[in-house]
Short mmCIF file of C-alpha atoms and ligand atoms in Angstrom, two decimals:
data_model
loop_
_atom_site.label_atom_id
_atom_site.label_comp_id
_atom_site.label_asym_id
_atom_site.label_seq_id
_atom_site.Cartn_x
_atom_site.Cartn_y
_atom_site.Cartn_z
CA UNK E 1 -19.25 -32.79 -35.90
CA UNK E 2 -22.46 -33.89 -34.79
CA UNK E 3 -22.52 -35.52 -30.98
CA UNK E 4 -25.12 -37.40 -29.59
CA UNK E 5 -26.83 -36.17 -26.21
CA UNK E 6 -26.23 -37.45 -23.34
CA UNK E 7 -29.16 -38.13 -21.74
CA UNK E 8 -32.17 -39.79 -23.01
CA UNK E 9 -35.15 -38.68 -20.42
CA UNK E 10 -33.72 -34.86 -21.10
CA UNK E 11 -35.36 -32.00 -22.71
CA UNK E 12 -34.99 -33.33 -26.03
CA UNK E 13 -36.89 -36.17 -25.47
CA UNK E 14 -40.07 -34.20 -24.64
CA UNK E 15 -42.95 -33.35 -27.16
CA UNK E 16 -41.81 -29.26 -27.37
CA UNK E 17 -39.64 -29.21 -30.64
CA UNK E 18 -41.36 -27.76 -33.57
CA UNK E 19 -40.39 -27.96 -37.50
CA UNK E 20 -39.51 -24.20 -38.24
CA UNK E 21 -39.68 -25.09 -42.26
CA UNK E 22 -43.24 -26.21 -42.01
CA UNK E 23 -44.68 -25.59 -38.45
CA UNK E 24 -45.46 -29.87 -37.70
CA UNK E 25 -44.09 -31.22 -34.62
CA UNK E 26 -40.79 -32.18 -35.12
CA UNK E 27 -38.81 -35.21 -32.57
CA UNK E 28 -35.18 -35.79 -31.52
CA UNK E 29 -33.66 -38.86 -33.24
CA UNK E 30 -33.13 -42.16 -31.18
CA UNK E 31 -29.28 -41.13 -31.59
CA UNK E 32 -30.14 -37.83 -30.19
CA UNK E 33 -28.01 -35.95 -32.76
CA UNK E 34 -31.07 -35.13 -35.36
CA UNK E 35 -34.19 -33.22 -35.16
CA UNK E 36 -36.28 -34.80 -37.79
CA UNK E 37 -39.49 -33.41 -38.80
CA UNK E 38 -41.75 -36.33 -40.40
CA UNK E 39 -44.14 -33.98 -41.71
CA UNK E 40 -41.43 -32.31 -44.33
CA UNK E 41 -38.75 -34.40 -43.85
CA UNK E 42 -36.17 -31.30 -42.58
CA UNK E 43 -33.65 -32.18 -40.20
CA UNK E 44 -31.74 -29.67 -37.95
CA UNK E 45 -28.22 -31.72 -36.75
CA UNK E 46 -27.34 -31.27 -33.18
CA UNK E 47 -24.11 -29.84 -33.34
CA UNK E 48 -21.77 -30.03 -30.92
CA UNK E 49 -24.46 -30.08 -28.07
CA UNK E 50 -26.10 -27.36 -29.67
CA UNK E 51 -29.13 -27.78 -31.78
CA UNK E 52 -28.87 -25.60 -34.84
CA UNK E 53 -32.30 -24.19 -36.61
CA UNK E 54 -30.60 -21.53 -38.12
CA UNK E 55 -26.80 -20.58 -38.52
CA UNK E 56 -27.35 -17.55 -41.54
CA UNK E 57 -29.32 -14.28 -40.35
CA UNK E 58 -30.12 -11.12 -41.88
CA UNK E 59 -30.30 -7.19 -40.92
CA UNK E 60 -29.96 -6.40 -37.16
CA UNK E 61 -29.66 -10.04 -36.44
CA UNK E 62 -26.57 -10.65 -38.63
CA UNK E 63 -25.42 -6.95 -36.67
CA UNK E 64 -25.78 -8.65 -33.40
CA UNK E 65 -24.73 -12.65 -33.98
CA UNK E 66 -21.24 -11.08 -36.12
CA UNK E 67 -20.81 -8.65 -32.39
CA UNK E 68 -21.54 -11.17 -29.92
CA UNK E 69 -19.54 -14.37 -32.00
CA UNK E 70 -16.81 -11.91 -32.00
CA UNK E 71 -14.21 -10.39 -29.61
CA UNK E 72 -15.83 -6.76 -28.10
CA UNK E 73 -19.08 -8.22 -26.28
CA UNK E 74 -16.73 -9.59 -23.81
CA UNK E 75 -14.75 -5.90 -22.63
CA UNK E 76 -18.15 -4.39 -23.29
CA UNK E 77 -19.69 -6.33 -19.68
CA UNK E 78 -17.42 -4.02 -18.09
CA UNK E 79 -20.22 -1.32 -18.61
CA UNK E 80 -23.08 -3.96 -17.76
CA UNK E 81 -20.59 -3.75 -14.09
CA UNK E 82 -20.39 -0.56 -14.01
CA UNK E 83 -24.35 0.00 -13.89
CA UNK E 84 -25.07 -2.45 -11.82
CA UNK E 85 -22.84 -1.43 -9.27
CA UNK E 86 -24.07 2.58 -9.90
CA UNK E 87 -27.52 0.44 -9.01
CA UNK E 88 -26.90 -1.19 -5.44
CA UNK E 89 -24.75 -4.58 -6.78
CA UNK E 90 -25.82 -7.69 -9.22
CA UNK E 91 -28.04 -8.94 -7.08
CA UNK E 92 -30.54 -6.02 -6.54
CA UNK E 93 -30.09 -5.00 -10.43
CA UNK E 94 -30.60 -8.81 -11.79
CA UNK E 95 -33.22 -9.20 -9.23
CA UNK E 96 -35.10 -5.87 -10.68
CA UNK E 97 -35.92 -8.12 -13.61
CA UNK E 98 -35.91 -11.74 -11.97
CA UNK E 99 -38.61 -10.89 -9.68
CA UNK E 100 -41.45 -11.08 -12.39
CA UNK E 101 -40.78 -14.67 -13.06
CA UNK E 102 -43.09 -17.12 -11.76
CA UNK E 103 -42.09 -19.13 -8.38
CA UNK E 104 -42.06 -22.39 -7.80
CA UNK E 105 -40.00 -25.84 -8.55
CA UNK E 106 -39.68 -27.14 -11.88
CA UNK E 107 -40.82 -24.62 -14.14
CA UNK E 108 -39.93 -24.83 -17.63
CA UNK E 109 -38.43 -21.88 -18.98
CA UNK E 110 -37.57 -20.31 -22.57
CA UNK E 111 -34.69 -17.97 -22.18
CA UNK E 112 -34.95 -16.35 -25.88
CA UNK E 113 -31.43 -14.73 -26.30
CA UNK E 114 -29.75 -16.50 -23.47
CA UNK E 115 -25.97 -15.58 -24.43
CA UNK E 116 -23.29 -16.78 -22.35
CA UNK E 117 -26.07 -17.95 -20.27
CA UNK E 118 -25.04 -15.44 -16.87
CA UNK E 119 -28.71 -15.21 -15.58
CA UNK E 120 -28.77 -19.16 -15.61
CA UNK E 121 -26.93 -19.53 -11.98
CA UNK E 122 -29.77 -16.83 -10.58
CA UNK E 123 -32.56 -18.87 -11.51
CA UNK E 124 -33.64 -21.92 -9.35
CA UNK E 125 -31.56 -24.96 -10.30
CA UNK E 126 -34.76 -27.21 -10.23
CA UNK E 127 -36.28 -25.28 -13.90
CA UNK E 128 -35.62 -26.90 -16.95
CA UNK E 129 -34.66 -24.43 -19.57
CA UNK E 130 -34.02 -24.10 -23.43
CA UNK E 131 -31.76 -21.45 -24.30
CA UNK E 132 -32.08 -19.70 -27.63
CA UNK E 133 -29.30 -17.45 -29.51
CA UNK E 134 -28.09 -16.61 -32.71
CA UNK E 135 -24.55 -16.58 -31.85
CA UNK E 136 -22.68 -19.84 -31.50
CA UNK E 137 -19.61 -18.25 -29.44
CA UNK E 138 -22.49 -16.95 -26.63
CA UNK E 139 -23.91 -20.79 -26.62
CA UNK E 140 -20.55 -22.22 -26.38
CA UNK E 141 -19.98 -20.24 -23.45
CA UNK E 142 -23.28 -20.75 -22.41
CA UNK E 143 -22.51 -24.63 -21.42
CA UNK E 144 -20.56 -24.11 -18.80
CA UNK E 145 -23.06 -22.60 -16.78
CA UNK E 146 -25.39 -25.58 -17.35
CA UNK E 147 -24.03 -26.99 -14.18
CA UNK E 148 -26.76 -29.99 -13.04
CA UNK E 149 -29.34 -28.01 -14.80
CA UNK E 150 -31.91 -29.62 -17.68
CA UNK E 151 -30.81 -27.17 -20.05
CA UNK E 152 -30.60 -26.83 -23.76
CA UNK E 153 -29.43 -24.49 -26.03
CA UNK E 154 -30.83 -23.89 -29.33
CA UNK E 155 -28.83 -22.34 -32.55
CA UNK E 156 -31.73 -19.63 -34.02
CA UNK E 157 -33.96 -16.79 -34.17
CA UNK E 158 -36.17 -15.18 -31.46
CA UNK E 159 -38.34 -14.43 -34.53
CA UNK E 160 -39.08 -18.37 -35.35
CA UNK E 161 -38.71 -20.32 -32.78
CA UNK E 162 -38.60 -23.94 -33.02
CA UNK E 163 -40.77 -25.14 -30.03
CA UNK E 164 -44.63 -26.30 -29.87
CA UNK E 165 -47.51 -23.98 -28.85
CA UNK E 166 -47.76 -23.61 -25.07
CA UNK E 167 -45.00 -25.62 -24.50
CA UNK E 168 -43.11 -23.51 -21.71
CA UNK E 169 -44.16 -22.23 -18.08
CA UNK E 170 -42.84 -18.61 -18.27
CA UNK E 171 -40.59 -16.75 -21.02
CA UNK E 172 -37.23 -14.57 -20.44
CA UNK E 173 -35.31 -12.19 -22.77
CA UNK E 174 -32.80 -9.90 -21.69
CA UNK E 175 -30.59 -7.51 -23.49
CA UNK E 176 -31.88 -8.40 -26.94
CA UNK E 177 -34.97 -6.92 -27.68
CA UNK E 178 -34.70 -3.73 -29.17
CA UNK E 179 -32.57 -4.60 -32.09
CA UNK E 180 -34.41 -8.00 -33.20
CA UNK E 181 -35.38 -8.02 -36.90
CA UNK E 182 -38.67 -7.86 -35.55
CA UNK E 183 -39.42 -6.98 -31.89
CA UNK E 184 -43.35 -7.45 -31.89
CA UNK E 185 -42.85 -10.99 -34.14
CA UNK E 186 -40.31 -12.12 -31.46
CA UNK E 187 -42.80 -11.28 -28.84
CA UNK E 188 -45.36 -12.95 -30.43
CA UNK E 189 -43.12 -16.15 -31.02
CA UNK E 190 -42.50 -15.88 -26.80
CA UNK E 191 -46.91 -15.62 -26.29
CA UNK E 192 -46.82 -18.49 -28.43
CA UNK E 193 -44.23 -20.70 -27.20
CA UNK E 194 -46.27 -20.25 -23.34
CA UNK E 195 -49.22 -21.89 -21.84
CA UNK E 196 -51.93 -19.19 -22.17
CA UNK E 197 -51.48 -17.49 -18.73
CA UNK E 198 -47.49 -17.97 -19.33
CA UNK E 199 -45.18 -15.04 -17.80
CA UNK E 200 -42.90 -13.06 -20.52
CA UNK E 201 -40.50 -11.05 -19.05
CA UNK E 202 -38.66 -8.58 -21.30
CA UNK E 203 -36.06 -6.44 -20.28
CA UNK E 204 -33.07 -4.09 -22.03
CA UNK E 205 -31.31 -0.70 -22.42
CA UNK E 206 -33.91 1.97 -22.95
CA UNK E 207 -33.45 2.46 -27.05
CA UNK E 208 -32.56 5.86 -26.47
CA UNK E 209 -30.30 5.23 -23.63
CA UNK E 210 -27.36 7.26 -25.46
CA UNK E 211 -29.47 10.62 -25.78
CA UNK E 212 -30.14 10.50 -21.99
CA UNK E 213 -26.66 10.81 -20.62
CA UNK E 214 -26.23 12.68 -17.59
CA UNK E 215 -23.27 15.70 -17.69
CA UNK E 216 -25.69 18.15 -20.26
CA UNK E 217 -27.66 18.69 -16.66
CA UNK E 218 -24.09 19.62 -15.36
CA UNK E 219 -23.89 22.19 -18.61
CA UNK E 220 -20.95 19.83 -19.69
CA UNK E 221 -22.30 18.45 -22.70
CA UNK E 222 -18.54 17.95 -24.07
CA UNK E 223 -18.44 15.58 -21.43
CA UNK E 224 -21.48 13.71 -22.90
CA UNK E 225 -19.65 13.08 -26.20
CA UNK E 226 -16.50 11.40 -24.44
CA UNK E 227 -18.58 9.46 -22.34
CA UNK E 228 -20.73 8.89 -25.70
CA UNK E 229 -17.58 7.88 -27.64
CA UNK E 230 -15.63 6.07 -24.89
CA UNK E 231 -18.89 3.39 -24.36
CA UNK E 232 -19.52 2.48 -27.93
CA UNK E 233 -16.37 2.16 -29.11
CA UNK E 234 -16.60 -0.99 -27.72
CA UNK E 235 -19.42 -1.51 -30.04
CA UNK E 236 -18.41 -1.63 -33.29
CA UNK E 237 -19.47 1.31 -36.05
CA UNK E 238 -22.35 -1.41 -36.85
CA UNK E 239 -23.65 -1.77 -33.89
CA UNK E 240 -23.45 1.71 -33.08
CA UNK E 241 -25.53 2.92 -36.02
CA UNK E 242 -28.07 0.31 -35.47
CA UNK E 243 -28.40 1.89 -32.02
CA UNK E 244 -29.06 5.22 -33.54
CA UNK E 245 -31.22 4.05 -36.42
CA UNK E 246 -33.41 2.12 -33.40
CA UNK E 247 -33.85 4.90 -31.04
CA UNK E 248 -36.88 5.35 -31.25
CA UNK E 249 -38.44 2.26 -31.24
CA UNK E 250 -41.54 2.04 -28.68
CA UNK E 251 -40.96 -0.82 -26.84
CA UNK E 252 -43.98 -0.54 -24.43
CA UNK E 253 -46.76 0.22 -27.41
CA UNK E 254 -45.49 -2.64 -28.63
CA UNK E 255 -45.92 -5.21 -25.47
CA UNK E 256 -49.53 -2.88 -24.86
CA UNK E 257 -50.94 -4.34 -27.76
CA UNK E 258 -50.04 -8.04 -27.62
CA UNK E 259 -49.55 -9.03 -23.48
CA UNK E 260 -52.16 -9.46 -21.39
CA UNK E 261 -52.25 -7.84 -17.82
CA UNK E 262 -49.27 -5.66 -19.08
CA UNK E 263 -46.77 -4.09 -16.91
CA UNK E 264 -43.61 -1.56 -18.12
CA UNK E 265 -41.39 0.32 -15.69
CA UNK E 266 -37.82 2.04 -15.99
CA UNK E 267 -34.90 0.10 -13.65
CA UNK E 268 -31.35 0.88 -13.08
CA UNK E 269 -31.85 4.38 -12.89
CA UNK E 270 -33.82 4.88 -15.76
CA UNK E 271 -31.12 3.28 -17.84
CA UNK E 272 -33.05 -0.19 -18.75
CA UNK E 273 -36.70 -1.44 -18.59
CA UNK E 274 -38.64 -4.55 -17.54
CA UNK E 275 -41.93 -5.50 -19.87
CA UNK E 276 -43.70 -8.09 -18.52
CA UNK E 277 -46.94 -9.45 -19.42
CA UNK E 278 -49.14 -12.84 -19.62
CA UNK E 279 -49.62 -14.77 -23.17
CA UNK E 280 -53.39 -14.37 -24.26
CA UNK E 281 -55.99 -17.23 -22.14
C1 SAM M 301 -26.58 -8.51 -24.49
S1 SAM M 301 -26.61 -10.22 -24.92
C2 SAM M 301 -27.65 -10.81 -23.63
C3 SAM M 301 -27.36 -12.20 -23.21
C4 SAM M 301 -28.03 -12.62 -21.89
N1 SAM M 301 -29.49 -12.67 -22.02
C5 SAM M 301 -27.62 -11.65 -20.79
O1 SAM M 301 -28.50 -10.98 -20.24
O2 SAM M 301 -26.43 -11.57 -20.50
C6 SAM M 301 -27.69 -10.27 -26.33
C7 SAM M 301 -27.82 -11.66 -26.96
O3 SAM M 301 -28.91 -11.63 -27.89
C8 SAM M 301 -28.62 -12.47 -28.97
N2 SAM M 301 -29.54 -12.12 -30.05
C9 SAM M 301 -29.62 -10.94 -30.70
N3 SAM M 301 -30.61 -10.97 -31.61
C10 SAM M 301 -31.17 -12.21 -31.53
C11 SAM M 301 -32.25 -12.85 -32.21
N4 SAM M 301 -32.95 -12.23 -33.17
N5 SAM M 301 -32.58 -14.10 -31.85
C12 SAM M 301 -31.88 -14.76 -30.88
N6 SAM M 301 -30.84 -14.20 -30.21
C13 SAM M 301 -30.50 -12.94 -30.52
C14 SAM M 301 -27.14 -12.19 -29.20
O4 SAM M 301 -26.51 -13.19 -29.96
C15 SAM M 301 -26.62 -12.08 -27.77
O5 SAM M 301 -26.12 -13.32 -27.30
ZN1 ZN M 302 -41.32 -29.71 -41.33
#
């Protein structure tokens, strides 16, 4: 059921939203329950606090929204723990990736894949930020991390996403990139959705993270296959063999080509990366 929002001087009030069917500016209803796009006439219904662009996906994304709406993503952050405390605690590991965000008060901020939303309480309470996922079970969660923050959350794709050009200070994405439909049209989408100049900072699992266990050094490579086994069961078979079909994927040729002033280094022990860059002046 559609609920109207709450407060009227809030994000949704601002000139950011964007018609994804046509591209024209699009503007919140007076009830605040309706984005209405007077170009084409499409309306997106704010659902339940939640602004939905886009509620059927495809390929990897369908992989990904039918994982994290259901019940493994959860037991699977006990590995997300584990590596962070293998990497000197959740602050130092979160902060790896945090650091390459702007400072300052009041920046607005696109969080493109937010989830449950668990960076949101590491970021300074004054930003404003817009949250974008394709699962509604992550967003649900995601609210009650909002605290007193300006933040909305967004139903949709990292691939087409429903805000004007240049709308946003700086751009984050964690944990999603590598197995987007389409990595470098996501990217793209996050250059676009920044003020030339903008900050976009990218950061996930290596994509071959699973052939760079450690026990083969040890000469136990038996010992990589349990460890192998015992981490993605928690997966899903479709997750896992969108893992493998996606190990290869070159993440930093693909940031080289379309960030300015681009940066890409291996954290948490060579486990993850950060890609950050500035949109195009
Ligand atoms: C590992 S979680 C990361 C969540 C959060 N950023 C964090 O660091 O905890 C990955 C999230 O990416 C979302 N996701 C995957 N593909 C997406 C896409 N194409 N567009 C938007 N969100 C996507 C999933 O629904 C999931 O919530
Ligand atoms: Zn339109």
């Amino acid at each position: 059921m559609a609920t109207a929002a709450t407060n009227p001087t809030d994000l949704w009030r601002e000139e950011l939203w964007r018609c994804v069917a046509c591209g024209a500016p699009a503007e919140m209803t007076a009830a605040g329950d309706t984005l209405h796009c007077g170009s084409c006439g499409a309306d997106f219904p704010v659902d339940d606090g939640v602004l939905v662009i886009r509620d059927r996906v495809t390929e990897n994304n369908e992989v990904a929204r039918a994982f994290y709406d259901g019940p493994l993503w959860p037991k699977w952050r006990f590995w997300e723990w584990y590596t962070f405390l293998c990497n000197g605690g959740e602050r130092r590991s979160r902060n790896k990736v945090l650091r390459h965000l702007p400072k300052g008060d009041g920046l607005k901020l696109l969080d493109v894949a937010v989830g449950d939303g668990v960076y949101l309480p590491w970021l300074p309470p004054s930003w404003p930020v817009v949250g974008v996922d394709i699962s509604r079970v992550q967003l649900s969660n995601c609210k009650a991390r909002a605290g007193k923050r300006d933040l909305r959350l967004v139903l949709g794709e990292a691939e087409d996403l429903p805000v004007r050009d240049g709308s946003f200070d700086a751009c984050l994405s964690i944990g999603a990139f590598n197995y987007f439909n389409d990595p470098a049209k996501a990217l793209r989408e996050m250059v676009r959705a920044v003020k030339p100049g903008g900050t976009i900072v990218i950061s996930d699992e290596i994509p071959n993270l699973t052939d760079r266990l450690w026990f083969h050094k040890l000469g136990l490579p038996g010992l990589d296959r349990w460890f192998y086994h015992k981490v993605t069961d928690g997966l899903g078979p479709e997750f896992v063999a969108m893992v493998e079909r996606f190990k290869s994927l070159d993440v930093p040729a693909i940031g080289r080509e379309i960030l300015d002033d681009f940066h890409y280094e291996l954290i948490w022990m060579k486990m993850g990366y950060v890609m950050v860059g500035k949109a195009p002046r």
